[in-house]
Amino acid sequence: MFGFIRPVKSELRVREADRFQQVYCGLCHAIRARYGRFYTLFLSYDMTFYALVTGSDQADTPPPCRKRCDAHPLTRRPCAAPDDALARAADVSVLLTYHKFRDSLADEKGAKRALAWLLCRLGRRGYKRARERLPAADREIIAALDDLQQLERERCDSMDRAADASARMAAAVVPRTGDDRERVLRQMFYHVGRWVYLLDAAQDVAEDLAQDNYNPVVLRYGLKTPELKEIREPLERTLERSLADICMAYDLLDIGRDADLVRNIIFLGMPLVTKQVLDGTYQTNGGWGKHGSL
């Protein structure tokens, strides 16, 4: 995932902002404990959201623990206590990150392709471990990624077909419980994946035009310049379709903890990022240079 999924901090209560940061740090520690330091470099707000949502069926929030880390070696920082949701989020983060390396290896050229090859080599051991823990999810991701790469080779101009492949990858990592909650979560993360893919395509229009990279937004609307003003309305409508389905899925979930925090992300954060990307004002980490700063 790409870091688009984050709360609106000004609308959070202090304890909710603290909780988000604690889950972010707790996920980092979970990845390090299960896979080593390498994959902590690719920690994202998106996977923090995943941990919050998949753990939201729990009734209680354990008190945070305090730990040192590479970013803060001198002081202990509060982080979420280890639990099943963080452990699974660590596995999913590794799985999706490795397949992002693999996709870049297929798509990029020159120095970027060499970097993708190196990242695949460095991340392969961790990926094998994650694949053993989530074999069914890995198979679904590989099938969807293969479909996406075929669409890229064909220069498919259908945004829906391209976004569907990415959406299936996001839905594939939902915990398999065989109940109504799984069905709701698959619907939610399908549309999260669709929204992220199309938003990333819109964000990358200028770069992809310059480098003649595959971009379904460019092909669908026949763009010759990176200006999105003329296509903003239809593009916003298709993004809002997914946001509406994510909101409906949230309303169907039986949430025991972090309800207000998750609601802030879905109902405020994701629409705000949509607006920022489409009007050209989006900044990673809300404009902060520090990794992980809200």
Tab-separated table of C-alpha atoms in Angstrom:
chain	number	residue	atom	x	y	z
A	1	MET	CA	0.000	0.000	0.000
A	2	PHE	CA	0.998	3.654	-0.436
A	3	GLY	CA	0.489	5.719	2.728
A	4	PHE	CA	-2.771	7.401	1.648
A	5	ILE	CA	-4.788	6.009	4.574
A	6	ARG	CA	-4.422	8.203	7.629
A	7	PRO	CA	-6.603	10.086	10.118
A	8	VAL	CA	-7.287	13.794	10.233
A	9	LYS	CA	-5.302	14.646	13.339
A	10	SER	CA	-7.099	17.921	14.076
A	11	GLU	CA	-10.359	15.975	14.469
A	12	LEU	CA	-8.906	13.346	16.831
A	13	ARG	CA	-9.011	13.417	20.588
A	14	VAL	CA	-5.596	13.233	22.225
A	15	ARG	CA	-6.028	9.617	23.286
A	16	GLU	CA	-7.058	8.636	19.731
A	17	ALA	CA	-4.025	10.327	18.199
A	18	ASP	CA	-1.850	8.601	20.796
A	19	ARG	CA	-3.491	5.263	20.038
A	20	PHE	CA	-2.808	5.586	16.299
A	21	GLN	CA	0.847	6.324	16.966
A	22	GLN	CA	1.056	3.422	19.424
A	23	VAL	CA	-0.377	0.968	16.879
A	24	TYR	CA	2.021	2.310	14.247
A	25	CYS	CA	4.962	1.735	16.620
A	26	GLY	CA	3.575	-1.615	17.766
A	27	LEU	CA	3.360	-2.790	14.166
A	28	CYS	CA	6.957	-1.746	13.588
A	29	HIS	CA	8.056	-3.826	16.579
A	30	ALA	CA	5.918	-6.767	15.409
A	31	ILE	CA	7.551	-6.705	11.958
A	32	ARG	CA	11.013	-6.499	13.498
A	33	ALA	CA	10.307	-9.377	15.917
A	34	ARG	CA	8.927	-11.648	13.177
A	35	TYR	CA	11.054	-10.620	10.170
A	36	GLY	CA	13.982	-8.478	11.253
A	37	ARG	CA	14.770	-4.850	10.529
A	38	PHE	CA	14.627	-4.847	6.730
A	39	TYR	CA	10.847	-4.803	6.365
A	40	THR	CA	10.386	-2.126	9.031
A	41	LEU	CA	11.754	0.311	6.434
A	42	PHE	CA	8.488	-0.126	4.508
A	43	LEU	CA	6.068	0.409	7.381
A	44	SER	CA	3.046	2.486	6.349
A	45	TYR	CA	-0.052	4.159	7.718
A	46	ASP	CA	-2.069	1.867	5.444
A	47	MET	CA	-0.966	-1.213	7.364
A	48	THR	CA	-1.622	0.603	10.646
A	49	PHE	CA	-5.209	1.034	9.434
A	50	TYR	CA	-5.310	-2.677	8.581
A	51	ALA	CA	-4.184	-3.574	12.117
A	52	LEU	CA	-6.790	-1.267	13.655
A	53	VAL	CA	-9.657	-2.647	11.565
A	54	THR	CA	-8.807	-6.340	11.849
A	55	GLY	CA	-8.341	-5.998	15.616
A	56	SER	CA	-11.476	-3.919	16.123
A	57	ASP	CA	-13.590	-6.942	17.070
A	58	GLN	CA	-11.785	-7.115	20.406
A	59	ALA	CA	-13.644	-5.631	23.362
A	60	ASP	CA	-10.683	-4.247	25.286
A	61	THR	CA	-7.554	-2.278	24.475
A	62	PRO	CA	-4.575	-3.586	26.495
A	63	PRO	CA	-2.442	-0.873	28.101
A	64	PRO	CA	0.512	0.175	25.932
A	65	CYS	CA	4.030	-0.979	26.670
A	66	ARG	CA	7.191	1.107	26.337
A	67	LYS	CA	10.055	0.085	24.050
A	68	ARG	CA	13.175	1.500	22.437
A	69	CYS	CA	13.662	1.281	18.701
A	70	ASP	CA	16.189	2.245	16.030
A	71	ALA	CA	14.445	5.592	15.485
A	72	HIS	CA	14.392	6.361	19.236
A	73	PRO	CA	17.313	4.445	20.797
A	74	LEU	CA	17.666	6.589	23.928
A	75	THR	CA	14.099	6.741	25.199
A	76	ARG	CA	11.347	4.181	25.569
A	77	ARG	CA	8.298	5.079	23.505
A	78	PRO	CA	4.728	3.891	24.160
A	79	CYS	CA	3.532	1.298	21.675
A	80	ALA	CA	0.564	-1.027	21.385
A	81	ALA	CA	0.937	-4.316	23.231
A	82	PRO	CA	1.558	-7.336	20.957
A	83	ASP	CA	-1.606	-9.143	19.854
A	84	ASP	CA	-2.939	-11.291	17.012
A	85	ALA	CA	-3.975	-8.270	14.916
A	86	LEU	CA	-0.476	-6.787	14.990
A	87	ALA	CA	1.112	-10.158	14.239
A	88	ARG	CA	-1.140	-10.668	11.219
A	89	ALA	CA	-0.614	-7.087	10.064
A	90	ALA	CA	3.148	-7.728	10.189
A	91	ASP	CA	2.719	-10.844	8.008
A	92	VAL	CA	0.467	-9.003	5.560
A	93	SER	CA	2.837	-6.032	5.395
A	94	VAL	CA	5.723	-8.285	4.399
A	95	LEU	CA	3.618	-10.161	1.847
A	96	LEU	CA	2.319	-7.022	0.126
A	97	THR	CA	5.664	-5.234	0.285
A	98	TYR	CA	7.487	-8.129	-1.377
A	99	HIS	CA	4.917	-8.329	-4.153
A	100	LYS	CA	5.286	-4.582	-4.662
A	101	PHE	CA	9.020	-5.236	-5.189
A	102	ARG	CA	8.116	-7.971	-7.663
A	103	ASP	CA	5.737	-5.694	-9.542
A	104	SER	CA	8.395	-2.967	-9.739
A	105	LEU	CA	10.895	-5.513	-11.061
A	106	ALA	CA	8.507	-6.315	-13.905
A	107	ASP	CA	7.640	-2.686	-14.679
A	108	GLU	CA	10.752	-0.574	-14.134
A	109	LYS	CA	13.841	-0.027	-16.240
A	110	GLY	CA	17.450	0.905	-15.610
A	111	ALA	CA	18.452	1.889	-12.077
A	112	LYS	CA	14.930	1.476	-10.692
A	113	ARG	CA	14.779	-2.080	-11.993
A	114	ALA	CA	18.173	-2.825	-10.455
A	115	LEU	CA	16.923	-1.464	-7.128
A	116	ALA	CA	13.772	-3.608	-7.354
A	117	TRP	CA	15.936	-6.686	-8.045
A	118	LEU	CA	18.063	-5.900	-4.979
A	119	LEU	CA	14.999	-5.404	-2.783
A	120	CYS	CA	13.581	-8.729	-3.969
A	121	ARG	CA	16.836	-10.443	-3.052
A	122	LEU	CA	17.015	-8.800	0.364
A	123	GLY	CA	13.347	-9.442	1.121
A	124	ARG	CA	12.998	-12.996	-0.167
A	125	ARG	CA	13.730	-14.780	3.124
A	126	GLY	CA	11.096	-12.750	4.963
A	127	TYR	CA	8.637	-13.271	2.140
A	128	LYS	CA	9.026	-17.052	2.305
A	129	ARG	CA	8.248	-16.933	6.021
A	130	ALA	CA	5.157	-14.766	5.441
A	131	ARG	CA	4.036	-17.049	2.606
A	132	GLU	CA	4.188	-20.052	4.933
A	133	ARG	CA	1.956	-18.216	7.413
A	134	LEU	CA	-0.537	-16.926	4.824
A	135	PRO	CA	-0.424	-19.355	1.882
A	136	ALA	CA	-3.979	-18.790	0.628
A	137	ALA	CA	-3.574	-15.016	0.663
A	138	ASP	CA	-0.268	-15.317	-1.183
A	139	ARG	CA	-1.869	-17.407	-3.939
A	140	GLU	CA	-4.652	-14.850	-4.414
A	141	ILE	CA	-2.176	-11.971	-4.506
A	142	ILE	CA	0.002	-13.722	-7.111
A	143	ALA	CA	-3.020	-14.440	-9.336
A	144	ALA	CA	-4.225	-10.834	-9.092
A	145	LEU	CA	-0.731	-9.431	-9.687
A	146	ASP	CA	-0.297	-11.633	-12.769
A	147	ASP	CA	-3.630	-10.331	-14.117
A	148	LEU	CA	-2.544	-6.746	-13.467
A	149	GLN	CA	0.761	-7.242	-15.253
A	150	GLN	CA	-1.089	-8.688	-18.255
A	151	LEU	CA	-3.333	-5.618	-18.354
A	152	GLU	CA	-0.243	-3.415	-18.191
A	153	ARG	CA	1.347	-5.260	-21.114
A	154	GLU	CA	-1.874	-4.793	-23.116
A	155	ARG	CA	-1.986	-1.096	-22.150
A	156	CYS	CA	-5.577	-1.655	-21.015
A	157	ASP	CA	-7.481	1.641	-20.802
A	158	SER	CA	-10.143	0.325	-18.390
A	159	MET	CA	-9.636	1.827	-14.941
A	160	ASP	CA	-12.090	-0.659	-13.448
A	161	ARG	CA	-10.263	-3.730	-14.759
A	162	ALA	CA	-6.885	-2.482	-13.591
A	163	ALA	CA	-8.231	-1.394	-10.206
A	164	ASP	CA	-10.049	-4.715	-9.767
A	165	ALA	CA	-6.768	-6.626	-9.816
A	166	SER	CA	-5.297	-4.370	-7.138
A	167	ALA	CA	-8.516	-4.521	-5.109
A	168	ARG	CA	-8.410	-8.322	-5.106
A	169	MET	CA	-4.939	-8.191	-3.557
A	170	ALA	CA	-6.241	-6.058	-0.694
A	171	ALA	CA	-9.265	-8.319	-0.169
A	172	ALA	CA	-7.038	-11.413	-0.183
A	173	VAL	CA	-5.369	-10.507	3.126
A	174	VAL	CA	-8.570	-10.363	5.184
A	175	PRO	CA	-8.575	-12.970	7.998
A	176	ARG	CA	-10.428	-16.111	6.931
A	177	THR	CA	-13.083	-16.679	9.584
A	178	GLY	CA	-15.912	-17.931	7.387
A	179	ASP	CA	-18.473	-15.619	8.979
A	180	ASP	CA	-20.304	-12.382	8.186
A	181	ARG	CA	-17.386	-10.321	9.493
A	182	GLU	CA	-15.070	-11.825	6.880
A	183	ARG	CA	-17.524	-10.981	4.100
A	184	VAL	CA	-17.862	-7.391	5.313
A	185	LEU	CA	-14.088	-6.995	5.661
A	186	ARG	CA	-13.480	-8.412	2.185
A	187	GLN	CA	-15.925	-5.888	0.786
A	188	MET	CA	-14.261	-3.082	2.734
A	189	PHE	CA	-10.697	-3.949	1.743
A	190	TYR	CA	-11.656	-4.665	-1.851
A	191	HIS	CA	-12.765	-1.062	-2.159
A	192	VAL	CA	-9.837	0.202	-0.100
A	193	GLY	CA	-7.544	-1.478	-2.636
A	194	ARG	CA	-9.509	-0.055	-5.557
A	195	TRP	CA	-9.446	3.457	-4.086
A	196	VAL	CA	-5.705	3.306	-3.331
A	197	TYR	CA	-4.854	2.058	-6.831
A	198	LEU	CA	-6.852	4.731	-8.657
A	199	LEU	CA	-5.675	7.486	-6.327
A	200	ASP	CA	-2.060	6.414	-6.827
A	201	ALA	CA	-2.613	6.437	-10.601
A	202	ALA	CA	-3.983	9.982	-10.368
A	203	GLN	CA	-1.045	11.046	-8.190
A	204	ASP	CA	1.447	9.593	-10.693
A	205	VAL	CA	0.001	11.098	-13.880
A	206	ALA	CA	2.824	13.616	-14.384
A	207	GLU	CA	5.595	11.058	-13.787
A	208	ASP	CA	3.945	8.359	-15.899
A	209	LEU	CA	3.369	10.735	-18.805
A	210	ALA	CA	6.997	11.828	-18.702
A	211	GLN	CA	8.296	8.246	-18.602
A	212	ASP	CA	5.576	6.650	-20.771
A	213	ASN	CA	4.636	4.291	-17.940
A	214	TYR	CA	1.338	2.429	-17.839
A	215	ASN	CA	-1.352	4.504	-16.170
A	216	PRO	CA	-5.049	3.641	-16.656
A	217	VAL	CA	-6.146	7.210	-15.836
A	218	VAL	CA	-3.936	8.597	-18.605
A	219	LEU	CA	-5.170	6.001	-21.093
A	220	ARG	CA	-8.849	6.213	-20.135
A	221	TYR	CA	-9.026	9.978	-20.615
A	222	GLY	CA	-6.367	10.314	-23.306
A	223	LEU	CA	-4.343	12.759	-21.231
A	224	LYS	CA	-1.532	14.668	-22.934
A	225	THR	CA	-0.702	16.905	-19.969
A	226	PRO	CA	-0.642	16.193	-16.214
A	227	GLU	CA	-3.489	18.646	-15.568
A	228	LEU	CA	-6.447	16.842	-13.894
A	229	LYS	CA	-8.864	19.784	-13.853
A	230	GLU	CA	-10.917	18.674	-16.853
A	231	ILE	CA	-11.319	15.084	-15.651
A	232	ARG	CA	-11.609	15.802	-11.946
A	233	GLU	CA	-15.384	15.379	-11.757
A	234	PRO	CA	-15.661	11.880	-13.314
A	235	LEU	CA	-12.508	10.732	-11.529
A	236	GLU	CA	-13.862	11.975	-8.217
A	237	ARG	CA	-17.142	10.143	-8.828
A	238	THR	CA	-15.458	6.784	-9.359
A	239	LEU	CA	-13.322	7.273	-6.242
A	240	GLU	CA	-16.409	8.241	-4.235
A	241	ARG	CA	-18.108	5.003	-5.292
A	242	SER	CA	-15.449	3.039	-3.452
A	243	LEU	CA	-15.467	5.419	-0.491
A	244	ALA	CA	-19.227	4.945	-0.153
A	245	ASP	CA	-18.851	1.148	-0.100
A	246	ILE	CA	-16.075	1.412	2.504
A	247	CYS	CA	-18.352	3.548	4.675
A	248	MET	CA	-21.228	1.068	4.310
A	249	ALA	CA	-18.929	-1.795	5.278
A	250	TYR	CA	-17.823	0.135	8.363
A	251	ASP	CA	-21.469	0.589	9.392
A	252	LEU	CA	-21.989	-3.191	9.144
A	253	LEU	CA	-19.000	-4.051	11.334
A	254	ASP	CA	-19.460	-4.920	14.988
A	255	ILE	CA	-16.623	-2.809	16.407
A	256	GLY	CA	-15.461	-3.283	19.979
A	257	ARG	CA	-12.461	-0.944	20.089
A	258	ASP	CA	-10.991	1.987	18.148
A	259	ALA	CA	-14.381	2.738	16.542
A	260	ASP	CA	-13.962	6.536	16.572
A	261	LEU	CA	-10.387	6.335	15.288
A	262	VAL	CA	-11.316	4.020	12.405
A	263	ARG	CA	-14.343	6.192	11.640
A	264	ASN	CA	-12.127	9.293	11.479
A	265	ILE	CA	-9.846	7.597	8.946
A	266	ILE	CA	-12.694	6.364	6.724
A	267	PHE	CA	-15.143	9.263	6.874
A	268	LEU	CA	-12.682	12.159	7.145
A	269	GLY	CA	-9.145	11.084	6.281
A	270	MET	CA	-9.775	9.214	3.038
A	271	PRO	CA	-12.083	11.879	1.519
A	272	LEU	CA	-9.586	14.585	2.475
A	273	VAL	CA	-6.687	12.744	0.809
A	274	THR	CA	-8.873	12.223	-2.278
A	275	LYS	CA	-9.441	15.967	-2.501
A	276	GLN	CA	-5.752	16.745	-1.919
A	277	VAL	CA	-4.536	14.365	-4.639
A	278	LEU	CA	-7.040	15.647	-7.187
A	279	ASP	CA	-6.266	19.307	-6.527
A	280	GLY	CA	-2.497	18.735	-6.346
A	281	THR	CA	-1.958	19.608	-2.672
A	282	TYR	CA	-1.302	16.121	-1.291
A	283	GLN	CA	1.895	15.727	0.738
A	284	THR	CA	3.331	12.529	2.222
A	285	ASN	CA	2.933	12.401	6.023
A	286	GLY	CA	0.802	15.519	5.872
A	287	GLY	CA	3.845	17.571	4.900
A	288	TRP	CA	6.066	16.327	7.728
A	289	GLY	CA	9.454	15.061	6.698
A	290	LYS	CA	9.785	12.771	9.702
A	291	HIS	CA	8.870	9.150	9.042
A	292	GLY	CA	5.705	8.200	10.882
A	293	SER	CA	4.724	11.708	11.987
A	294	LEU	CA	1.041	12.491	11.825
